[in-house]
PDB file of C-alpha atoms and ligand atoms in Angstrom:
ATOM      1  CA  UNK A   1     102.879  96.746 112.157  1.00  0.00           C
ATOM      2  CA  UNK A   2      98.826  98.162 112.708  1.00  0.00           C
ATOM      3  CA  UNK A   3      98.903  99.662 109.223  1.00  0.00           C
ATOM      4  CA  UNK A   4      99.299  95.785 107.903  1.00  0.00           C
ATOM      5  CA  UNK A   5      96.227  95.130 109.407  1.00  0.00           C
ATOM      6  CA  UNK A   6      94.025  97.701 108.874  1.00  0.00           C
ATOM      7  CA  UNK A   7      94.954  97.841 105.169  1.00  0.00           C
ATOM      8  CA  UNK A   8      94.178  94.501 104.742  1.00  0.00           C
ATOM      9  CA  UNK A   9      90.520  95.134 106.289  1.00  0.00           C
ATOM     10  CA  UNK A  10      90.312  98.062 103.947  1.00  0.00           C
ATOM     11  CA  UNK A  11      91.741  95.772 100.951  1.00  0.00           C
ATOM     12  CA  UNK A  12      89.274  92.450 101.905  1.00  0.00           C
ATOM     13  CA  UNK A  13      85.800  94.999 101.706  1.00  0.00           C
ATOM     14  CA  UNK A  14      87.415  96.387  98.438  1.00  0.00           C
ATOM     15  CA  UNK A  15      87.916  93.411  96.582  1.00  0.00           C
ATOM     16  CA  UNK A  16      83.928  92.175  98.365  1.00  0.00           C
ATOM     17  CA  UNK A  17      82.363  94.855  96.872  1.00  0.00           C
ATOM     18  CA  UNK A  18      84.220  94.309  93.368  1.00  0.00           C
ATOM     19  CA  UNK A  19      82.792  91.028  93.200  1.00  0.00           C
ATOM     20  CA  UNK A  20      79.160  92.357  92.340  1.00  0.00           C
ATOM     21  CA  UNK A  21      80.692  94.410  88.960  1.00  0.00           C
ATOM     22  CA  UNK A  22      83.326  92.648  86.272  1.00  0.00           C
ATOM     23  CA  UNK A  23      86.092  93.970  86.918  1.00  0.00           C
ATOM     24  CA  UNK A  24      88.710  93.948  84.385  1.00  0.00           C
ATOM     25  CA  UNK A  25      90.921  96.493  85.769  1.00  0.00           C
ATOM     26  CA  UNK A  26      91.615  98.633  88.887  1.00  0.00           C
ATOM     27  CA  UNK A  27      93.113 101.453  88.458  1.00  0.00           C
ATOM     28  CA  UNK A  28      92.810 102.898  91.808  1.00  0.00           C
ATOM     29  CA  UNK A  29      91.540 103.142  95.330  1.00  0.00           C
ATOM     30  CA  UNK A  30      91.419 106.058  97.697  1.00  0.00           C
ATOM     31  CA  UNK A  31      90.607 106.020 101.013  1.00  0.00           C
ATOM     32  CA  UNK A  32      90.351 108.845 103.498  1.00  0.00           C
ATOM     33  CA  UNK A  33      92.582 108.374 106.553  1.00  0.00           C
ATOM     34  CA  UNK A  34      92.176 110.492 110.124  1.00  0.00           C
ATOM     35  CA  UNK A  35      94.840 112.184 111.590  1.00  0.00           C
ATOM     36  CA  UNK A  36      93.830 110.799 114.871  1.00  0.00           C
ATOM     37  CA  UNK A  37      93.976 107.172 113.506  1.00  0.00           C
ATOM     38  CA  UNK A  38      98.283 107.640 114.050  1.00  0.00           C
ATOM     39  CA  UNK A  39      98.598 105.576 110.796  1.00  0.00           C
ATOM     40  CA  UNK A  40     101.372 106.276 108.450  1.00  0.00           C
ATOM     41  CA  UNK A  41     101.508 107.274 104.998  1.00  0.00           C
ATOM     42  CA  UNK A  42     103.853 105.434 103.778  1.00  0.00           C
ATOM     43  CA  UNK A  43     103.329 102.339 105.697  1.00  0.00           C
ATOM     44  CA  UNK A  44     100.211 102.443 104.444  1.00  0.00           C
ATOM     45  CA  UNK A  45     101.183 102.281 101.237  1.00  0.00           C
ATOM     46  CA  UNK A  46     104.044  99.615 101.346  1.00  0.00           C
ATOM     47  CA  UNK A  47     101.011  97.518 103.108  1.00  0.00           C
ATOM     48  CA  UNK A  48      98.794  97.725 100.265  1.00  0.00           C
ATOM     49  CA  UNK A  49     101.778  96.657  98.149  1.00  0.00           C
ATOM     50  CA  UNK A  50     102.161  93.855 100.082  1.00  0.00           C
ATOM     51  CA  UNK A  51      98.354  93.417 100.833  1.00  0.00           C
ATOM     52  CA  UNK A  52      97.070  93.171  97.263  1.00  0.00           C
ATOM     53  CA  UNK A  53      99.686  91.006  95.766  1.00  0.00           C
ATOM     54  CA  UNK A  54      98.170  87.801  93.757  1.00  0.00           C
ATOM     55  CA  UNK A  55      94.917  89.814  94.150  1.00  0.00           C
ATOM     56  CA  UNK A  56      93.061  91.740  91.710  1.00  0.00           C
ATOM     57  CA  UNK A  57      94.085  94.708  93.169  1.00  0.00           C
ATOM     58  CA  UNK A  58      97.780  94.192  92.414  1.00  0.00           C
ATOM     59  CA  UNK A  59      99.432  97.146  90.619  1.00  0.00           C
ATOM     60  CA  UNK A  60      96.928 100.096  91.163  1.00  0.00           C
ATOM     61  CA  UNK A  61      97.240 102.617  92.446  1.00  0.00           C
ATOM     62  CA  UNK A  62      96.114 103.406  96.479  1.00  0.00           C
ATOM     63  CA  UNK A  63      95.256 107.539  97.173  1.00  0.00           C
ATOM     64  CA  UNK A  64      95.182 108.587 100.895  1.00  0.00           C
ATOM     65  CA  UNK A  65      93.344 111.420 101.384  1.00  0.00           C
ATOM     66  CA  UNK A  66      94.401 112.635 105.058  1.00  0.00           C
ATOM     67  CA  UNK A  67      91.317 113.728 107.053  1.00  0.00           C
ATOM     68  CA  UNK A  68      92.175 116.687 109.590  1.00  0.00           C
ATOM     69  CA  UNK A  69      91.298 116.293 113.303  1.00  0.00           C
ATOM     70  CA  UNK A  70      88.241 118.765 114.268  1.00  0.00           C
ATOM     71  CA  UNK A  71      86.820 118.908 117.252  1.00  0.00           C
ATOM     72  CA  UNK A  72      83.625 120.236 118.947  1.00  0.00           C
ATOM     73  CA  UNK A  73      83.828 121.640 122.533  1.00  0.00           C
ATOM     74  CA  UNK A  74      80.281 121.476 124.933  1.00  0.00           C
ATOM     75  CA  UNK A  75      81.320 124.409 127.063  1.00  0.00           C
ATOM     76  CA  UNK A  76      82.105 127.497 124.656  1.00  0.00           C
ATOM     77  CA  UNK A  77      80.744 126.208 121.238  1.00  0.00           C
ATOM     78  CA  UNK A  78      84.166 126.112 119.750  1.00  0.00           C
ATOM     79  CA  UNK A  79      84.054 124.218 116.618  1.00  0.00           C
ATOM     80  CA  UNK A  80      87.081 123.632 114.130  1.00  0.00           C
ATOM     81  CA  UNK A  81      90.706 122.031 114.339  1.00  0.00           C
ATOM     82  CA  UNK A  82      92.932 121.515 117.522  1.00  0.00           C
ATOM     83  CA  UNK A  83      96.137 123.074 118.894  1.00  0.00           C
ATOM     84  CA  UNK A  84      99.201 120.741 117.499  1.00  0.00           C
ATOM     85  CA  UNK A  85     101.946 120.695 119.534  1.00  0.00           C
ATOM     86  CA  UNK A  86     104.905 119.512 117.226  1.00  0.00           C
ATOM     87  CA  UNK A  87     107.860 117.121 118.902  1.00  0.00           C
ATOM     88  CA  UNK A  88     111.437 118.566 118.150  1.00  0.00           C
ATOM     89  CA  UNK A  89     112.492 114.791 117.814  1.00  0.00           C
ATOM     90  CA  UNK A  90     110.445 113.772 115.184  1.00  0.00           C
ATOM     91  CA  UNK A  91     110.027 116.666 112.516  1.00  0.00           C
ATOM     92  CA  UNK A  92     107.321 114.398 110.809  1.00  0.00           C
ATOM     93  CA  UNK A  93     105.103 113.601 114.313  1.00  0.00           C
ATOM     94  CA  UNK A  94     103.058 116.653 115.659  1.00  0.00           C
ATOM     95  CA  UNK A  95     100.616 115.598 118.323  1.00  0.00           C
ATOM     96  CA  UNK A  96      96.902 116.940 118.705  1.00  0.00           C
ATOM     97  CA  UNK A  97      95.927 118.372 121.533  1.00  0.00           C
ATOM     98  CA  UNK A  98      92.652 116.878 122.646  1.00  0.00           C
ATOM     99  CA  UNK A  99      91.497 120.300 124.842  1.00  0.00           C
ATOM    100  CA  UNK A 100      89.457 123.131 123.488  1.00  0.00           C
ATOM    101  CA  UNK A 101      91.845 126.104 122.178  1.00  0.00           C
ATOM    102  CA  UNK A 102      89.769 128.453 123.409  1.00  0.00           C
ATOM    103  CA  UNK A 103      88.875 127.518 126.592  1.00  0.00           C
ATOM    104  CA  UNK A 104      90.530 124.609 127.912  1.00  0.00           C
ATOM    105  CA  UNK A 105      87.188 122.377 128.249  1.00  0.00           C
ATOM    106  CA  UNK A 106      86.702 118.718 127.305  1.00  0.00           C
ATOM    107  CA  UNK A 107      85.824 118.237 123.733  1.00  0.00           C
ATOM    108  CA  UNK A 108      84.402 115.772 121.376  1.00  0.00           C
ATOM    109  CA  UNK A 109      86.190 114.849 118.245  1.00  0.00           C
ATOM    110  CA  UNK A 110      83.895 114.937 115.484  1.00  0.00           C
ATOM    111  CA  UNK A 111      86.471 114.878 112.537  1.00  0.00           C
ATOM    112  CA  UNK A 112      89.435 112.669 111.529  1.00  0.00           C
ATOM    113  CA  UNK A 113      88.959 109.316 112.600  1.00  0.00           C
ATOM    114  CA  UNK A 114      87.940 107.842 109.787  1.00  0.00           C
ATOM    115  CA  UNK A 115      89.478 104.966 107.967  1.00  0.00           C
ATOM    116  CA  UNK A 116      87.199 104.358 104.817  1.00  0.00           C
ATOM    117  CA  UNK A 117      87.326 103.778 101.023  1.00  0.00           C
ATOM    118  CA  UNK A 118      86.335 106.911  99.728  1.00  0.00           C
ATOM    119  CA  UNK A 119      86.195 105.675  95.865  1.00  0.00           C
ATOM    120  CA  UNK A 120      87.431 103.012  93.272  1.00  0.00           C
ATOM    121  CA  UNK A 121      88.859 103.576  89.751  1.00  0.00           C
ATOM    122  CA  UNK A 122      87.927 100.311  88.223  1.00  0.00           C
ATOM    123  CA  UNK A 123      87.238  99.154  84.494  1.00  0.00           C
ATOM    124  CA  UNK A 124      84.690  97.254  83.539  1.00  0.00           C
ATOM    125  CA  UNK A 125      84.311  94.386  80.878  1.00  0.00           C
ATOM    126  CA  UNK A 126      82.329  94.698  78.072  1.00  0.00           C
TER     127      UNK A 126
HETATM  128 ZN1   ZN B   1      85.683 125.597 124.656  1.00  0.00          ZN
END
């Protein structure tokens, strides 16, 4: 499963960067996930649970804020989101079409492939 190991990239920086405050408590972490990065949701979040067991990060919470695909094309200018064609099979899978809505050209995705911690909820000691 890729989710596994991209959480536990996101989870290893996390608890790095915790280790220059005293943590007593985390209540949560969000991190902003791109559409085009194909991860899931909820795999995502049964890796963290896995991921963050024995650790300090055990028990809090984990927020992903999806990050929608935009795109910018060279030929016409067009800047924004793409044309989703959804799959009839899989009600929960649409997939982007990486083309320029308005005219067809090649375009350049400037938007939604991140896979960052956005912010931590932590307590400190006093
Ligand atoms: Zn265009």
């Amino acid at each position: 499963m890729h989710e596994v190991s991209v959480v536990s990239t996101l989870v290893d920086a996390v608890i790095r960067e915790l280790g220059k405050y005293k943590v007593k408590k985390v209540n949560s972490v969000t991190v902003v996930i791109g559409e085009m990065t194909n991860l899931g949701q909820e795999q995502m979040s049964f890796a963290y649970e896995i991921v963050t067991r024995n650790t300090i990060l055990e028990g809090s919470e984990f927020i992903i804020e999806p990050e929608p695909i935009e795109v910018e094309c060279d030929k016409c200018g067009y800047v924004g989101p793409v044309k989703v064609i959804s799959d009839p099979d899989f009600d929960t899978h649409s997939i982007p079409v990486l083309a320029c809505p308005e005219c067809g050209g090649p375009i350049k995705v400037t938007k939604g492939q991140s896979c960052v911690v956005r912010c931590m909820d932590i307590e400190e000691e006093e």
